[in-house]
Coordinates of C-alpha atoms in Angstrom, one line a residue:
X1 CA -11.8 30.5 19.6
X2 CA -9.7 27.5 19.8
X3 CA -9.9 25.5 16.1
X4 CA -9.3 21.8 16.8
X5 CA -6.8 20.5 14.6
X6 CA -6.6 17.2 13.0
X7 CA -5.0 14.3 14.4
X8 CA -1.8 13.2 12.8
X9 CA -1.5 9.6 11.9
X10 CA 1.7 7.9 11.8
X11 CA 2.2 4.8 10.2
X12 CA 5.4 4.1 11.8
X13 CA 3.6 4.6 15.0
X14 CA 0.9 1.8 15.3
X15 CA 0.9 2.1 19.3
X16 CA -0.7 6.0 19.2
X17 CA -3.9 4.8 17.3
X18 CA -4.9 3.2 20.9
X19 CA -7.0 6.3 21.6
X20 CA -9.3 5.9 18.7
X21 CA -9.2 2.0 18.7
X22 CA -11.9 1.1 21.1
X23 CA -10.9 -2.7 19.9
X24 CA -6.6 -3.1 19.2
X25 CA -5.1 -4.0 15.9
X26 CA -4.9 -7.6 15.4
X27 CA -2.0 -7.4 12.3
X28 CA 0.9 -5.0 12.6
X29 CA 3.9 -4.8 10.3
X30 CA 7.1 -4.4 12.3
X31 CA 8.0 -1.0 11.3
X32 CA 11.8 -2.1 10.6
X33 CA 12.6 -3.5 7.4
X34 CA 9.3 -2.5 6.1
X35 CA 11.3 -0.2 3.6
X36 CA 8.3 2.5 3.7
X37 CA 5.2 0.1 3.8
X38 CA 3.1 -0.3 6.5
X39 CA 0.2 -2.7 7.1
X40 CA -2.6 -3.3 9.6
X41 CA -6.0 -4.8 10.2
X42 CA -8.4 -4.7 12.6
X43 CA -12.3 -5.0 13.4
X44 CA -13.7 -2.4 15.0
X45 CA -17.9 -1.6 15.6
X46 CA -19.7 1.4 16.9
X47 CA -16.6 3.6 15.8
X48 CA -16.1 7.3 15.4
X49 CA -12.7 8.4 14.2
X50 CA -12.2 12.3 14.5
X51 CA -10.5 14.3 11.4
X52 CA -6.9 13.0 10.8
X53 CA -3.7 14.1 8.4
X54 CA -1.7 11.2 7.7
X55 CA 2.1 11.4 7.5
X56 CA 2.1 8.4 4.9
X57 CA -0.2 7.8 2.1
X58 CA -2.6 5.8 3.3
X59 CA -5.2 2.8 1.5
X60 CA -8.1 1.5 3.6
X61 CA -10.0 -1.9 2.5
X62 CA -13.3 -3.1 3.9
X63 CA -14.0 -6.3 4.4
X64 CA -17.5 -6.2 3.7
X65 CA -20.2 -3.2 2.3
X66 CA -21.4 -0.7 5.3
X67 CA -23.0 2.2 6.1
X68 CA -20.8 5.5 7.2
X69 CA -21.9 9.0 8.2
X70 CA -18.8 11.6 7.5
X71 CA -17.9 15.2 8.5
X72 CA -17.7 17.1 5.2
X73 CA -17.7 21.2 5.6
X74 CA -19.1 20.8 9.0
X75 CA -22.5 18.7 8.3
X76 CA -22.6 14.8 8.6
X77 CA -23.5 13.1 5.3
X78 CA -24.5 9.2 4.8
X79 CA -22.7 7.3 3.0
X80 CA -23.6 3.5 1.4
X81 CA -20.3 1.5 0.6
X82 CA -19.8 -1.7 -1.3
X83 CA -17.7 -4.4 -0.2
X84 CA -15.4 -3.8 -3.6
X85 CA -15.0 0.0 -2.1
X86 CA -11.6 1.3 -1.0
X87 CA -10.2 5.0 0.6
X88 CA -7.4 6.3 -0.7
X89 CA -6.3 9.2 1.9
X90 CA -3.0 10.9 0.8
X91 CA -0.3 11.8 2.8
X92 CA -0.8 15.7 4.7
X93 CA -4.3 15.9 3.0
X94 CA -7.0 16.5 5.9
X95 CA -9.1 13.2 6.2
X96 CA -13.0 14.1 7.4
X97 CA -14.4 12.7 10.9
X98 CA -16.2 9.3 10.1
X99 CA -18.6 7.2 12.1
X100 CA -20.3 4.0 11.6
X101 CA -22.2 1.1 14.3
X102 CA -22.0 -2.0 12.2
X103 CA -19.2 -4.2 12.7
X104 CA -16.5 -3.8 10.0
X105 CA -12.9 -5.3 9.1
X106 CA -10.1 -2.7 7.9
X107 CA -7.4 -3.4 6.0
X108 CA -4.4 -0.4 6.1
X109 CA -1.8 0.0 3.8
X110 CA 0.5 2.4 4.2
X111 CA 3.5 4.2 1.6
X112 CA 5.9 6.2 2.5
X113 CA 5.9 9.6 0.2
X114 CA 9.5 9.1 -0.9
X115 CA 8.7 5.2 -2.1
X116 CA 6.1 6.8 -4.5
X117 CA 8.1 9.6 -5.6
X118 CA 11.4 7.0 -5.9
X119 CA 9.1 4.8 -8.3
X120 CA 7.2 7.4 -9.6
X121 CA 10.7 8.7 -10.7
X122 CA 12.1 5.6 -12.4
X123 CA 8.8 4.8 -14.0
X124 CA 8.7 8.5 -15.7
X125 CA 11.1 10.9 -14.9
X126 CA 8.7 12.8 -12.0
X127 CA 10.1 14.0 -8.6
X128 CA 6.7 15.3 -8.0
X129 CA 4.0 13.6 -7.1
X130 CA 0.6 14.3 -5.9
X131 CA -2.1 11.6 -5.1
X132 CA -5.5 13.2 -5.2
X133 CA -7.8 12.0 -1.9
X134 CA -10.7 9.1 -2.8
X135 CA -13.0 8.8 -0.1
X136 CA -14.9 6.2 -1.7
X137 CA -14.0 4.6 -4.5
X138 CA -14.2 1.6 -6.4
X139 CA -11.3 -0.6 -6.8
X140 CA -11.2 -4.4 -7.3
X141 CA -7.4 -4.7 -8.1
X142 CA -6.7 -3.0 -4.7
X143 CA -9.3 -4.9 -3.2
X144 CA -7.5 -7.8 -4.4
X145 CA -4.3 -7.1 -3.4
X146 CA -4.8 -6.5 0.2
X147 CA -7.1 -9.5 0.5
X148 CA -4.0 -11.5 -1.1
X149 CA -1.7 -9.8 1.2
X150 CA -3.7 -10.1 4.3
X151 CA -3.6 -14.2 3.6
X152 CA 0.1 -14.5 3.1
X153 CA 1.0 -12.4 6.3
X154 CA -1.6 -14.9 8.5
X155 CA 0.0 -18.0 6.8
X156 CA 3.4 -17.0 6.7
X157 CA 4.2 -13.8 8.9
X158 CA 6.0 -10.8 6.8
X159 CA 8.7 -13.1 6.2
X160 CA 8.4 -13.7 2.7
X161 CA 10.0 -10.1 1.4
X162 CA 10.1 -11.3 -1.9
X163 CA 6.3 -11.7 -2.4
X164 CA 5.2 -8.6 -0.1
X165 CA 7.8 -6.4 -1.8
X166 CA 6.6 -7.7 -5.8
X167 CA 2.8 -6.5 -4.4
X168 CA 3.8 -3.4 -2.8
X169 CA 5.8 -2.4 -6.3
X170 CA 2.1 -3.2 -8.5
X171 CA 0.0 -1.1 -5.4
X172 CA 2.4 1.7 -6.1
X173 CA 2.1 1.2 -9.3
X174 CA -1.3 1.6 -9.4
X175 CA -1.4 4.5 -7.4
X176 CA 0.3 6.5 -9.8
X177 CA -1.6 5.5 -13.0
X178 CA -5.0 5.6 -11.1
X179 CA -4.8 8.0 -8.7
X180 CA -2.2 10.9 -9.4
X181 CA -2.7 14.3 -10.4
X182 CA -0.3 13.8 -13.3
X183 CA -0.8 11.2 -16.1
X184 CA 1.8 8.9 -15.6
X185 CA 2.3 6.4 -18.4
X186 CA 4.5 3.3 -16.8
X187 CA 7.4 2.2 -18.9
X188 CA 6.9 -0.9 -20.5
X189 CA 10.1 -3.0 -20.7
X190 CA 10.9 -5.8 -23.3
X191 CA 13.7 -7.5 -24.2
X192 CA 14.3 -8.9 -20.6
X193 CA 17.7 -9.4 -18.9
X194 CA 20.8 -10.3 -20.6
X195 CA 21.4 -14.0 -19.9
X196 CA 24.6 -13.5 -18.1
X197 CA 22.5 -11.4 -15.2
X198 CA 19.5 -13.8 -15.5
X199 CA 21.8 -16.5 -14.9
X200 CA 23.6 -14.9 -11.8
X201 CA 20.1 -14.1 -10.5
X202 CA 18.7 -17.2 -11.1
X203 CA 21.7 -19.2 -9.3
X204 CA 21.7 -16.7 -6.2
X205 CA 17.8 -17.1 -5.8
X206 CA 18.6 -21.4 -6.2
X207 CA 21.2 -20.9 -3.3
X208 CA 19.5 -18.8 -1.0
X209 CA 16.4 -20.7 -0.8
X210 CA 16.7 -21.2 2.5
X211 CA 17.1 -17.4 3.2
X212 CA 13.8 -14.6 2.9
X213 CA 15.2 -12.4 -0.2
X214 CA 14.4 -9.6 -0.6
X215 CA 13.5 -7.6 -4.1
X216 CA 16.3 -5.5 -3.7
X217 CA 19.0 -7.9 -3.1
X218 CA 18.4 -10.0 -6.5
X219 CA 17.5 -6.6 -8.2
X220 CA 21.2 -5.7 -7.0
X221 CA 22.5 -9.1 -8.4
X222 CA 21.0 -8.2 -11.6
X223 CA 22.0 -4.8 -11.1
X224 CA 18.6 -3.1 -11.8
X225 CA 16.2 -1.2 -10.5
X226 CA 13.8 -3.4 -7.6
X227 CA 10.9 -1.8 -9.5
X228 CA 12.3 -3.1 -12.3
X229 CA 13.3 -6.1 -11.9
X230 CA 9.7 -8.5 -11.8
X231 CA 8.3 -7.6 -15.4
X232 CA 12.0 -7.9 -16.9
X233 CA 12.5 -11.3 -15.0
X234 CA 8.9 -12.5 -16.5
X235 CA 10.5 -11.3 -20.3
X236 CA 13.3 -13.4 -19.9
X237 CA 11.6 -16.4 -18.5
X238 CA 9.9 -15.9 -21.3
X239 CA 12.3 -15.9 -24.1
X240 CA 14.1 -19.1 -22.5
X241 CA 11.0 -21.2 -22.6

């Protein structure tokens, strides 16, 4: 007997959800320069999505609280969700069949394994990482983020780097504390920059304000780590005020 396997979703690959889509995406991110994040929305209604494996690690938001029925073990369950409820579906974990008739806004986020593991690893020290799978659960900070993130892109397009990058570093963030298998504790960091490299950063930032910067290129002026570099910019700000 022939055992159907789960359909492999691909971040990267927007253009293969078509099959399930009966309605398309209305945001995509361009999958260059996303430096492993992804992010979609659409509205979709009267929609049944089979079982999937994602290649990313993937964050769904709802726009508003639903009813679902899911495949778990081979039997359909009901399922009420609240308009503050998110998924969290980790990368290569199996994903059960979902199906729902009311219409319904999604929100997609998707993370590349090695981002996690790259801030995982500054933050702590881990180059393992496990997220554990949250079919429902609930999550106003996420919530909050995508929302946020949903409003710059309409108004602005993903051309502001700096502000998508800063909210992609806190989702990650979050992710770990919240989410992983292991109890990360995130490095606090005080003291802020030396002046010298505040300074530099400072007057590249005031002479590229005409250009979309990037996290990484002023953590690379202040020759830190992108993860790094919001808090310890705050702590300086700080300490000149």
């Amino acid at each position: 007997m022939q055992i159907d396997q789960p359909f492999r979703i691909n971040a990267a690959q927007p253009d293969k959800l078509k099959q399930f889509l009966p309605k398309p995406l209305i945001i995509s991110s361009p999958v260059a320069g996303c430096n492993g994040f992804y992010f979609a929305y659409h509205r979709q209604s009267n929609y049944q999505l089979p079982e999937t494996s994602p290649f990313q690690h993937i964050i769904t938001i709802y726009s508003r609280e639903f009813e679902a029925k899911l495949k778990i073990n081979g039997h359909w369950q009901s399922k009420s969700y609240a308009a503050t409820d998110v998924g969290v579906f980790p990368a290569d974990q199996i994903s059960p069949a979902v199906q729902f008739e009311q219409e319904l806004g999604f929100i997609h986020f998707g993370l590349e394994p090695a981002m996690i593991t790259r801030i995982a690893y500054e933050s702590v020290n881990a180059d393992a990482v496990e997220i554990v799978q949250q079919l429902q659960t609930h999550d106003p900070l996420i919530q909050q983020i995508g929302l946020t993130l949903k409003q710059e892109i309409e108004t602005s397009g993903f051309d502001n780097s700096l502000y998508m990058e800063s909210a992609v570093n806190l989702l990650a963030v979050h992710l770990l504390k919240r989410y992983s298998t292991q109890q990360f504790i995130i490095r606090e960091y005080t003291g802020g920059l030396p002046k010298h490299k505040l300074k530099e950063a400072i007057a590249y930032i005031n002479d590229n304000l005409d250009q979309n910067l990037s996290l990484a290129e002023i953590a690379a002026i202040a020759q830190i780590s992108p993860r790094k570099s919001p808090p310890l910019a705050t702590s300086s700000l700080k300490k000149r005020a």
